[in-house]
mmCIF file with all atom_site columns, C-alpha atoms in Angstrom:
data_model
loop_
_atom_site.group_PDB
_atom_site.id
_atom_site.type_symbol
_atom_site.label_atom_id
_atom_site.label_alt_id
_atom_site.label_comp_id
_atom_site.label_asym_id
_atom_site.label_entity_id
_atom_site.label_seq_id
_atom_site.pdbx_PDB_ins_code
_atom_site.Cartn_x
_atom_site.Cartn_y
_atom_site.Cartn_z
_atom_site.occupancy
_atom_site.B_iso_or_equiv
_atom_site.pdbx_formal_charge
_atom_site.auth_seq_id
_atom_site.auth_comp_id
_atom_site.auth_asym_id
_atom_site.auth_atom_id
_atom_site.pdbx_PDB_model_num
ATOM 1   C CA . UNK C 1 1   ? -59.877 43.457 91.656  1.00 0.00 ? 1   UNK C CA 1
ATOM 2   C CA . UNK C 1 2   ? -63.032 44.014 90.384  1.00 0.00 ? 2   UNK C CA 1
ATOM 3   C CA . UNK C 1 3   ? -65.895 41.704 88.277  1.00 0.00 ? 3   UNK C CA 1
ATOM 4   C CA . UNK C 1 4   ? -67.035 43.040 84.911  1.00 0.00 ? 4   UNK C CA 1
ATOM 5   C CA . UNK C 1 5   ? -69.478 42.074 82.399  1.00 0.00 ? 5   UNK C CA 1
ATOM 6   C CA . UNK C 1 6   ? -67.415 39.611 80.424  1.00 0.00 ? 6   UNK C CA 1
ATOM 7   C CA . UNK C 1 7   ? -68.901 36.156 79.542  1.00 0.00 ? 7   UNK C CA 1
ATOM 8   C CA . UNK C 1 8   ? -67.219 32.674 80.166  1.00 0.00 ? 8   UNK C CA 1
ATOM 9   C CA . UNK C 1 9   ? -67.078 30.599 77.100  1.00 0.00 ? 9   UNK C CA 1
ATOM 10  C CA . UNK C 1 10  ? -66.378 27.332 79.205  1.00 0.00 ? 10  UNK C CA 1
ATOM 11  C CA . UNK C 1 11  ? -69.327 28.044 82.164  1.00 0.00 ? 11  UNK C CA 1
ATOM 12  C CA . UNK C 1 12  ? -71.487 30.748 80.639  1.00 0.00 ? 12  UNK C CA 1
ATOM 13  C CA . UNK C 1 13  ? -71.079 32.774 83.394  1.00 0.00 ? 13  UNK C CA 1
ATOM 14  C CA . UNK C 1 14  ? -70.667 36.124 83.989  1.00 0.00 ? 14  UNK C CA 1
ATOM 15  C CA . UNK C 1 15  ? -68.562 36.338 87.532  1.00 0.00 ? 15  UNK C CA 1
ATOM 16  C CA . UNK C 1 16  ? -65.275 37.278 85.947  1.00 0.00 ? 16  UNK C CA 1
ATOM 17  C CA . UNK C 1 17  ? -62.578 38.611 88.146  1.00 0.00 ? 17  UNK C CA 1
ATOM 18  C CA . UNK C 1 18  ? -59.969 40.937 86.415  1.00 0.00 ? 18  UNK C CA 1
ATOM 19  C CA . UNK C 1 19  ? -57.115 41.853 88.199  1.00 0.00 ? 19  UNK C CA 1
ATOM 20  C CA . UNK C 1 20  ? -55.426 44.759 86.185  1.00 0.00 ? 20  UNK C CA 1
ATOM 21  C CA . UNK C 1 21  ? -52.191 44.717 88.890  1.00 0.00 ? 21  UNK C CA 1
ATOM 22  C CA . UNK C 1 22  ? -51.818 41.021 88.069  1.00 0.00 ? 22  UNK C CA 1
ATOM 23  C CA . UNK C 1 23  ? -52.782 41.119 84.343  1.00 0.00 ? 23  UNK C CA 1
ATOM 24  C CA . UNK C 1 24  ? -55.466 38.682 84.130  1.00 0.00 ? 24  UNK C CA 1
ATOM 25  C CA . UNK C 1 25  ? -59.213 37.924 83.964  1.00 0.00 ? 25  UNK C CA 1
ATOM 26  C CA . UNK C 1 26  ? -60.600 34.634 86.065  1.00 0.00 ? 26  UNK C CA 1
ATOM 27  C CA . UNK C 1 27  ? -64.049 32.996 86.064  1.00 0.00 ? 27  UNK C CA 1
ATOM 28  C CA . UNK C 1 28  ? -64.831 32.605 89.216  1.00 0.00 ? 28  UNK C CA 1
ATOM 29  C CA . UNK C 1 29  ? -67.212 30.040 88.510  1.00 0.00 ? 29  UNK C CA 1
ATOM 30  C CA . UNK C 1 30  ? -65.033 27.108 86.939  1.00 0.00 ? 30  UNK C CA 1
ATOM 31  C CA . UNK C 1 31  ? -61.203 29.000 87.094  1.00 0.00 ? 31  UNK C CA 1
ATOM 32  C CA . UNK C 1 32  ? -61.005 29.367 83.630  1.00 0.00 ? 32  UNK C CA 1
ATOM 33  C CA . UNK C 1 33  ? -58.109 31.918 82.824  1.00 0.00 ? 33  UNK C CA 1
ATOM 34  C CA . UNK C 1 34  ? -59.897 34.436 80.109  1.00 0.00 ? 34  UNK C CA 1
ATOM 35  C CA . UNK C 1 35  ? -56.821 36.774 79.709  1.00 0.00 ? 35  UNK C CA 1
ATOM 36  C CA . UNK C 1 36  ? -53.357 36.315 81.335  1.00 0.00 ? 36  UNK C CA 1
ATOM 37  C CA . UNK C 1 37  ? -52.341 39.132 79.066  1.00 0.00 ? 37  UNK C CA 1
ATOM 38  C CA . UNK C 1 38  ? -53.690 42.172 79.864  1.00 0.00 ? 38  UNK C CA 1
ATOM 39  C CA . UNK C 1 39  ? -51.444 45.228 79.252  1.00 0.00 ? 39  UNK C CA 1
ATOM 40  C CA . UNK C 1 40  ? -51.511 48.553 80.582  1.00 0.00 ? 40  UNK C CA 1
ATOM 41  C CA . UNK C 1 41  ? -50.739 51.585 78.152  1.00 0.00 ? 41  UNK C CA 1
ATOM 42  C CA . UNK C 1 42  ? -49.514 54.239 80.946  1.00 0.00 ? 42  UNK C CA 1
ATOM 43  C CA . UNK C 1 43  ? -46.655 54.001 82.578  1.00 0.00 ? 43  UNK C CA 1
ATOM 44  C CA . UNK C 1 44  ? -45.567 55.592 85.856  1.00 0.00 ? 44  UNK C CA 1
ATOM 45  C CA . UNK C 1 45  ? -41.910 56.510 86.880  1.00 0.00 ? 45  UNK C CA 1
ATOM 46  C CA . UNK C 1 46  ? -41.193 57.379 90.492  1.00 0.00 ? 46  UNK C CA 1
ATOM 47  C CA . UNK C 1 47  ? -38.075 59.054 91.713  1.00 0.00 ? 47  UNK C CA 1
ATOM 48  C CA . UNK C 1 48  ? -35.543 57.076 93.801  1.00 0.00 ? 48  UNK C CA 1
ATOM 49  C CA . UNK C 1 49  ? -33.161 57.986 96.441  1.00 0.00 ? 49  UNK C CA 1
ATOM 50  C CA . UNK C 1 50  ? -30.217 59.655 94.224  1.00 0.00 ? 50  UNK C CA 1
ATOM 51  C CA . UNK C 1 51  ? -32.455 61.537 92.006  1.00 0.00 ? 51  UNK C CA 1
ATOM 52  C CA . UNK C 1 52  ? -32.705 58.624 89.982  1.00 0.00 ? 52  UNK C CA 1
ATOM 53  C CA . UNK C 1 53  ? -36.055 57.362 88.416  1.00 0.00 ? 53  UNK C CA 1
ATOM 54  C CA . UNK C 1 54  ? -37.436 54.268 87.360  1.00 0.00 ? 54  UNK C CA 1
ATOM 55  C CA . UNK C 1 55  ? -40.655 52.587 85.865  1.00 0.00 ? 55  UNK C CA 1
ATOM 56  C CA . UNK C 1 56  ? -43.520 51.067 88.728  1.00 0.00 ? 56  UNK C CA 1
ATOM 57  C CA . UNK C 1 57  ? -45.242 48.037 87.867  1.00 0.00 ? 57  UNK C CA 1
ATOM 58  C CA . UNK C 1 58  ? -45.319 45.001 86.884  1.00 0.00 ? 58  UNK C CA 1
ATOM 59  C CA . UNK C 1 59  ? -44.614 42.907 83.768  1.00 0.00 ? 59  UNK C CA 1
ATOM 60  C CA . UNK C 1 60  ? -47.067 41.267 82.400  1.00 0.00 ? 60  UNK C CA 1
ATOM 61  C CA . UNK C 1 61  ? -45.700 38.184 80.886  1.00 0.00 ? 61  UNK C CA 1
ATOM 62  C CA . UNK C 1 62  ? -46.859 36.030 77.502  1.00 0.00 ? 62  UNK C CA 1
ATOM 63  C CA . UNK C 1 63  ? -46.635 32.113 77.950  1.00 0.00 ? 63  UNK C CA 1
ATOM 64  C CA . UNK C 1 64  ? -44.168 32.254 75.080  1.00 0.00 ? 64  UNK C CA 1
ATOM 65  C CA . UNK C 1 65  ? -40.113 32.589 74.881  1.00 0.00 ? 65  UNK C CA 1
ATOM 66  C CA . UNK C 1 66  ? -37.854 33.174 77.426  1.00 0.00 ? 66  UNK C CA 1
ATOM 67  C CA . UNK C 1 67  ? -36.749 36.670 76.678  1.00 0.00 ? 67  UNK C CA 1
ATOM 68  C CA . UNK C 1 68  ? -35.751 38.732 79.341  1.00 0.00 ? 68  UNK C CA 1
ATOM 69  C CA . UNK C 1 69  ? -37.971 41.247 80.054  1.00 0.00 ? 69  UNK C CA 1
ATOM 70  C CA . UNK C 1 70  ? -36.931 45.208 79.068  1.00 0.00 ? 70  UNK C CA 1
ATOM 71  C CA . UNK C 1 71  ? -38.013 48.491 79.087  1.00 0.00 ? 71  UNK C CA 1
ATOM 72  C CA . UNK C 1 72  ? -36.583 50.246 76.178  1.00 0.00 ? 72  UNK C CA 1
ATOM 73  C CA . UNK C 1 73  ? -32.968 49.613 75.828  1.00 0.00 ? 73  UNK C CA 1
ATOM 74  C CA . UNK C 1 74  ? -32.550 48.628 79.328  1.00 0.00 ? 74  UNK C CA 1
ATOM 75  C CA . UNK C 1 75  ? -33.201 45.233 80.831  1.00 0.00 ? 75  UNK C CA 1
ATOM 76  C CA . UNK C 1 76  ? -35.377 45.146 83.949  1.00 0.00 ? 76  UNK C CA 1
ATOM 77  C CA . UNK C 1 77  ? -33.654 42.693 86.256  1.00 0.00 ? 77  UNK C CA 1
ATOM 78  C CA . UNK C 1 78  ? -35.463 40.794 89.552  1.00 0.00 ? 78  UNK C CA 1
ATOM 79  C CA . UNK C 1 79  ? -38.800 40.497 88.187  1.00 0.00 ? 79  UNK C CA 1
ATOM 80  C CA . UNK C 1 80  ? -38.473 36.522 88.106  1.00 0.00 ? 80  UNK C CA 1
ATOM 81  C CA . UNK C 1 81  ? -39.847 35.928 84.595  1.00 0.00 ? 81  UNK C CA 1
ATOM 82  C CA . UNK C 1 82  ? -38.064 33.091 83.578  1.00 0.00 ? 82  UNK C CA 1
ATOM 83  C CA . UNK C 1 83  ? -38.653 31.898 87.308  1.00 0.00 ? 83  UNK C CA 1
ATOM 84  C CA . UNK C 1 84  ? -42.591 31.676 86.448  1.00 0.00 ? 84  UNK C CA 1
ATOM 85  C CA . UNK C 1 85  ? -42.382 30.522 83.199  1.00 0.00 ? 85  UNK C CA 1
ATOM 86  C CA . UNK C 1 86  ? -40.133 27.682 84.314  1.00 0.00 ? 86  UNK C CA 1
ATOM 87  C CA . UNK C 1 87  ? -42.571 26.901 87.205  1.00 0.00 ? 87  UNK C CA 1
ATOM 88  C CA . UNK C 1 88  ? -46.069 27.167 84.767  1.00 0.00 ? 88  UNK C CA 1
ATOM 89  C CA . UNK C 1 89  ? -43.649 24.704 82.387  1.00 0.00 ? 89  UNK C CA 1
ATOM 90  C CA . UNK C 1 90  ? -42.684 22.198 85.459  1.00 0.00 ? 90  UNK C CA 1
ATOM 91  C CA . UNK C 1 91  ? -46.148 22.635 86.717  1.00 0.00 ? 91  UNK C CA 1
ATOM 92  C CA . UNK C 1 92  ? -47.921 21.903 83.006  1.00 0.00 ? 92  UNK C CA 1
ATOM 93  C CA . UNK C 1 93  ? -45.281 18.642 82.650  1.00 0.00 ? 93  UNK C CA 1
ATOM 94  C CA . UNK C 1 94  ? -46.490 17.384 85.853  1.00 0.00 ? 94  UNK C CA 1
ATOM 95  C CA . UNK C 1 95  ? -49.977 17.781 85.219  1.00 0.00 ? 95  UNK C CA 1
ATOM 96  C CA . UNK C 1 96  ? -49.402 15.978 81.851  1.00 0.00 ? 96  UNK C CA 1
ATOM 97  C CA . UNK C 1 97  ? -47.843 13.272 83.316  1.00 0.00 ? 97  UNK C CA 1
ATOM 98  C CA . UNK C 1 98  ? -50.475 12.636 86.498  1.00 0.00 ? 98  UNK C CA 1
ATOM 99  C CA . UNK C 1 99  ? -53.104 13.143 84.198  1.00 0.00 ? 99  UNK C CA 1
ATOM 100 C CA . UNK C 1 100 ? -52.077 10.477 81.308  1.00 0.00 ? 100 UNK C CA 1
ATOM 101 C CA . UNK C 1 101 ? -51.931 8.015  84.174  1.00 0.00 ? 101 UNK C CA 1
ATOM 102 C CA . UNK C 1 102 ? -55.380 9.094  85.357  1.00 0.00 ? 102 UNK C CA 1
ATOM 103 C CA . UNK C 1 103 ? -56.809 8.765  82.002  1.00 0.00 ? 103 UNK C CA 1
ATOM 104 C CA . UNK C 1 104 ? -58.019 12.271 81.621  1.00 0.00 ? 104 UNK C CA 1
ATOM 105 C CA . UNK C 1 105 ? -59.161 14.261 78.670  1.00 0.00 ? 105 UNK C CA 1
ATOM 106 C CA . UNK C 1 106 ? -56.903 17.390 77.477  1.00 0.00 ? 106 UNK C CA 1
ATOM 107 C CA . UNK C 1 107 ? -59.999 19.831 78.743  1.00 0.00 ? 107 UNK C CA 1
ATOM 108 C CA . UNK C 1 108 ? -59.197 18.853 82.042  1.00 0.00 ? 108 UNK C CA 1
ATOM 109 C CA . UNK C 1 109 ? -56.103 18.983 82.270  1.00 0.00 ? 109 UNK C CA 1
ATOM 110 C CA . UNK C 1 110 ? -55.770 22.387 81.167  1.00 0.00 ? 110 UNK C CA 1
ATOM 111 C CA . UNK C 1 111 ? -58.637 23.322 83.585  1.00 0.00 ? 111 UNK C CA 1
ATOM 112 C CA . UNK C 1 112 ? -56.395 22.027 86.521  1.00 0.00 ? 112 UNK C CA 1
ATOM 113 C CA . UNK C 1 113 ? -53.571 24.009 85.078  1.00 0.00 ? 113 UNK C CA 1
ATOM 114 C CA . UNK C 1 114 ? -55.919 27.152 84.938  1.00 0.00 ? 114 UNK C CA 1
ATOM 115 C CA . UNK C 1 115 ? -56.326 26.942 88.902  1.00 0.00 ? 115 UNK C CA 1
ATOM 116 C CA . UNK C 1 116 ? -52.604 26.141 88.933  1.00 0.00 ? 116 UNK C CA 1
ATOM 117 C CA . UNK C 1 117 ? -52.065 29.163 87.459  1.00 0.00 ? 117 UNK C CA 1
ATOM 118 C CA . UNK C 1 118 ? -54.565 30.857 89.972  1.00 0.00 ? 118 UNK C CA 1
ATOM 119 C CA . UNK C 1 119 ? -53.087 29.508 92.597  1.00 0.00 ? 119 UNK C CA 1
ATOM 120 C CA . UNK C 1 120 ? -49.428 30.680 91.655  1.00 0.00 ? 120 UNK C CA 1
ATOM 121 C CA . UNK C 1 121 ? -50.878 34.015 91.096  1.00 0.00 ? 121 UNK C CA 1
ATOM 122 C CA . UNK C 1 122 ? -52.491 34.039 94.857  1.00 0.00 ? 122 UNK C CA 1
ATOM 123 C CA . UNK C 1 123 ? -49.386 32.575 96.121  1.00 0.00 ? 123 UNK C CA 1
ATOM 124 C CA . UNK C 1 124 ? -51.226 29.702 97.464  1.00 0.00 ? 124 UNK C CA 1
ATOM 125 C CA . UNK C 1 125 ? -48.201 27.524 96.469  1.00 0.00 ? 125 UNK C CA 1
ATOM 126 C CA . UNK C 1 126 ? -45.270 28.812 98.658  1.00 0.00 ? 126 UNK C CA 1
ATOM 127 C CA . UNK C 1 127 ? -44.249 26.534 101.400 1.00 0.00 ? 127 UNK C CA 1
ATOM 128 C CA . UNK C 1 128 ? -46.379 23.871 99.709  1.00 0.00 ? 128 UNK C CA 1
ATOM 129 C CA . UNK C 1 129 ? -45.154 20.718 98.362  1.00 0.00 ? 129 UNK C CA 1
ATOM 130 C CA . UNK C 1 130 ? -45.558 21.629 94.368  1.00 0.00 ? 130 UNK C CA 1
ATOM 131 C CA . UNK C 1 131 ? -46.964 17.773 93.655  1.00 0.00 ? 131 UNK C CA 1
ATOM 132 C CA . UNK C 1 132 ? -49.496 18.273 96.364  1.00 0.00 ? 132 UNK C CA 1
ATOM 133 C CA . UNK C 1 133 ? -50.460 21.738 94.583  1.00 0.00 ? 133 UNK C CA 1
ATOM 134 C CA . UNK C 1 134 ? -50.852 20.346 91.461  1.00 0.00 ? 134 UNK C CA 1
ATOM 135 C CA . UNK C 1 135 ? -53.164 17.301 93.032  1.00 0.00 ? 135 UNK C CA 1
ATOM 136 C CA . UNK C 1 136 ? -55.120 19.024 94.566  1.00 0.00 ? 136 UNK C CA 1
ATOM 137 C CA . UNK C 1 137 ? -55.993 21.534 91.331  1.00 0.00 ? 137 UNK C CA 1
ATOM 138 C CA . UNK C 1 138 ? -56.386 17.847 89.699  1.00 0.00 ? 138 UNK C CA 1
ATOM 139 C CA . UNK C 1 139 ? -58.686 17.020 92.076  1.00 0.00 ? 139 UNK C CA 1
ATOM 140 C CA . UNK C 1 140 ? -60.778 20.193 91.962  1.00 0.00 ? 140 UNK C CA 1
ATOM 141 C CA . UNK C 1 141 ? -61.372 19.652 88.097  1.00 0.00 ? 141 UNK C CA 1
ATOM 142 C CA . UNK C 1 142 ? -62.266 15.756 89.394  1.00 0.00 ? 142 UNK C CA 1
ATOM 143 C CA . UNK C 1 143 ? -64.777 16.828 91.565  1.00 0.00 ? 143 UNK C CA 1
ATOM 144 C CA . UNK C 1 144 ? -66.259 20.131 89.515  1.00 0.00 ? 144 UNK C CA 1
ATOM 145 C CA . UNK C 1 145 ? -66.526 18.092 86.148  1.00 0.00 ? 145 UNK C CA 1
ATOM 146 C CA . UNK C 1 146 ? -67.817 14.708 87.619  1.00 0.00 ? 146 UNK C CA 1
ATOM 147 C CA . UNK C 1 147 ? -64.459 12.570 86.982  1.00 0.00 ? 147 UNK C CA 1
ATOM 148 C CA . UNK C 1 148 ? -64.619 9.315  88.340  1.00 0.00 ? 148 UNK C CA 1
ATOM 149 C CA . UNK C 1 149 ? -61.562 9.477  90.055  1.00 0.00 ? 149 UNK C CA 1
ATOM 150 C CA . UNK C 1 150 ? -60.973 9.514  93.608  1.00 0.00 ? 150 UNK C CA 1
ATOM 151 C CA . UNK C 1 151 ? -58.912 11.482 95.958  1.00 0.00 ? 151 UNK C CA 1
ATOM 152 C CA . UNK C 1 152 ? -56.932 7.967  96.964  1.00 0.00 ? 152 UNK C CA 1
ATOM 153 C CA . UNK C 1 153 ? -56.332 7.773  93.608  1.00 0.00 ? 153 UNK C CA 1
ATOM 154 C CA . UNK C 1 154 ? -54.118 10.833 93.720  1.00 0.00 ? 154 UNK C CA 1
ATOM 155 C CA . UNK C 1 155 ? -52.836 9.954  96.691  1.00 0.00 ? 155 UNK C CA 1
ATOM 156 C CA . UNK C 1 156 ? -52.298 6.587  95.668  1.00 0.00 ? 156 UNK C CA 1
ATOM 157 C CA . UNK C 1 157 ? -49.881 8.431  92.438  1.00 0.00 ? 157 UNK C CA 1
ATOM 158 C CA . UNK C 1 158 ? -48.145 10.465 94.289  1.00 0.00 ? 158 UNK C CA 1
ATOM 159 C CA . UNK C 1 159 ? -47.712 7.598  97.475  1.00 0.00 ? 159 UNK C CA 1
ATOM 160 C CA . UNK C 1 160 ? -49.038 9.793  99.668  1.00 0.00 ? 160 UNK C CA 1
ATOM 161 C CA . UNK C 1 161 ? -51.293 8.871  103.084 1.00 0.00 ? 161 UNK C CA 1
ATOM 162 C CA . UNK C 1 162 ? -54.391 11.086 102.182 1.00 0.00 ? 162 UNK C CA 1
ATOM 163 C CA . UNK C 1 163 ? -55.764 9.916  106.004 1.00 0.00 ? 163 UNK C CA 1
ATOM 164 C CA . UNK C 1 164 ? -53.138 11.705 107.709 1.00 0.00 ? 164 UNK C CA 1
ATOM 165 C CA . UNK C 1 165 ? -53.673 14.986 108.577 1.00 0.00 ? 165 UNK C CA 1
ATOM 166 C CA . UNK C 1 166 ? -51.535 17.548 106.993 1.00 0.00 ? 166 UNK C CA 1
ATOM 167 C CA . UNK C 1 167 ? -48.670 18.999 108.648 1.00 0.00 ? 167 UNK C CA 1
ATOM 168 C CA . UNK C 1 168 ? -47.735 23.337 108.736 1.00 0.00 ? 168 UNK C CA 1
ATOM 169 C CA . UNK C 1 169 ? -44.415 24.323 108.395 1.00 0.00 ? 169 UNK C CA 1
#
């Protein structure tokens, strides 16, 4: 991961994370997602234990469709494509839905999808309750654009005691 000297359209800033393993480009300063799309042009084949070889790396993914992925001719199987997309779709519904009841402008909404996204991507969300993942990336945008809504508000949504402490797995 390293920052280059890109510019954020949303915060003007120039702290942009670009992870080329990953395939995307993050302000750090608000979470916008710049690129989620960034290809690679070489590829890399490694030899397996039959004398076999196959591509390394990872597949980058559009938002669009739900074709599998391939290389050539041959489908690449195990990558969890369709996995992702379904979760960024479930995720993005969910969002919708908690946001319409909050009364919140499209721009934030697809803010708090952004760090969704980032989240997903730092695997912040396994062995998390997904509705309490997608709160709380609500309630970041609340609290970095000035929304007047409350944390007991989500709580309130999702009918969850935001005074108890939380408990690990």
């Amino acid at each position: 991961m390293l920052a280059t000297m890109r510019e954020c359209k949303n915060c003007i800033g120039s702290d942009v994370d670009v992870d080329q393993a990953r395939g995307n480009a993050v302000c750090m300063g608000c979470g916008l997602v710049l690129e989620d799309n960034i290809i690679v042009s070489e590829v890399e084949f490694v030899e397996g234990g039959r004398g076999g070889s196959h591509a390394v790396g990872q597949f980058v993914s559009s938002e669009g469709g739900a074709k599998m992925p391939s290389f050539g001719n041959a489908p690449l199987f195990g990558i969890g494509r369709e996995s992702r997309a379904q979760t960024v779709q479930r995720a993005k519904q969910h969002i919708s839905n908690l946001g319409s009841q909050l009364q919140m402008n499209q721009y934030c909404l697809d803010m708090a999808l952004n760090f969704y996204k980032m989240a997903l991507n730092k695997q912040l969300t396994r062995g998390r309750r997904s509705s309490n993942v997608i709160a709380a990336c609500i309630y970041i945008v609340c609290r970095t654009e000035g929304t007047p809504h409350m944390l007991l508000d989500l709580s309130d949504l999702l009918q969850v005691n935001s005074l108890l402490p939380p408990t690990f797995p």
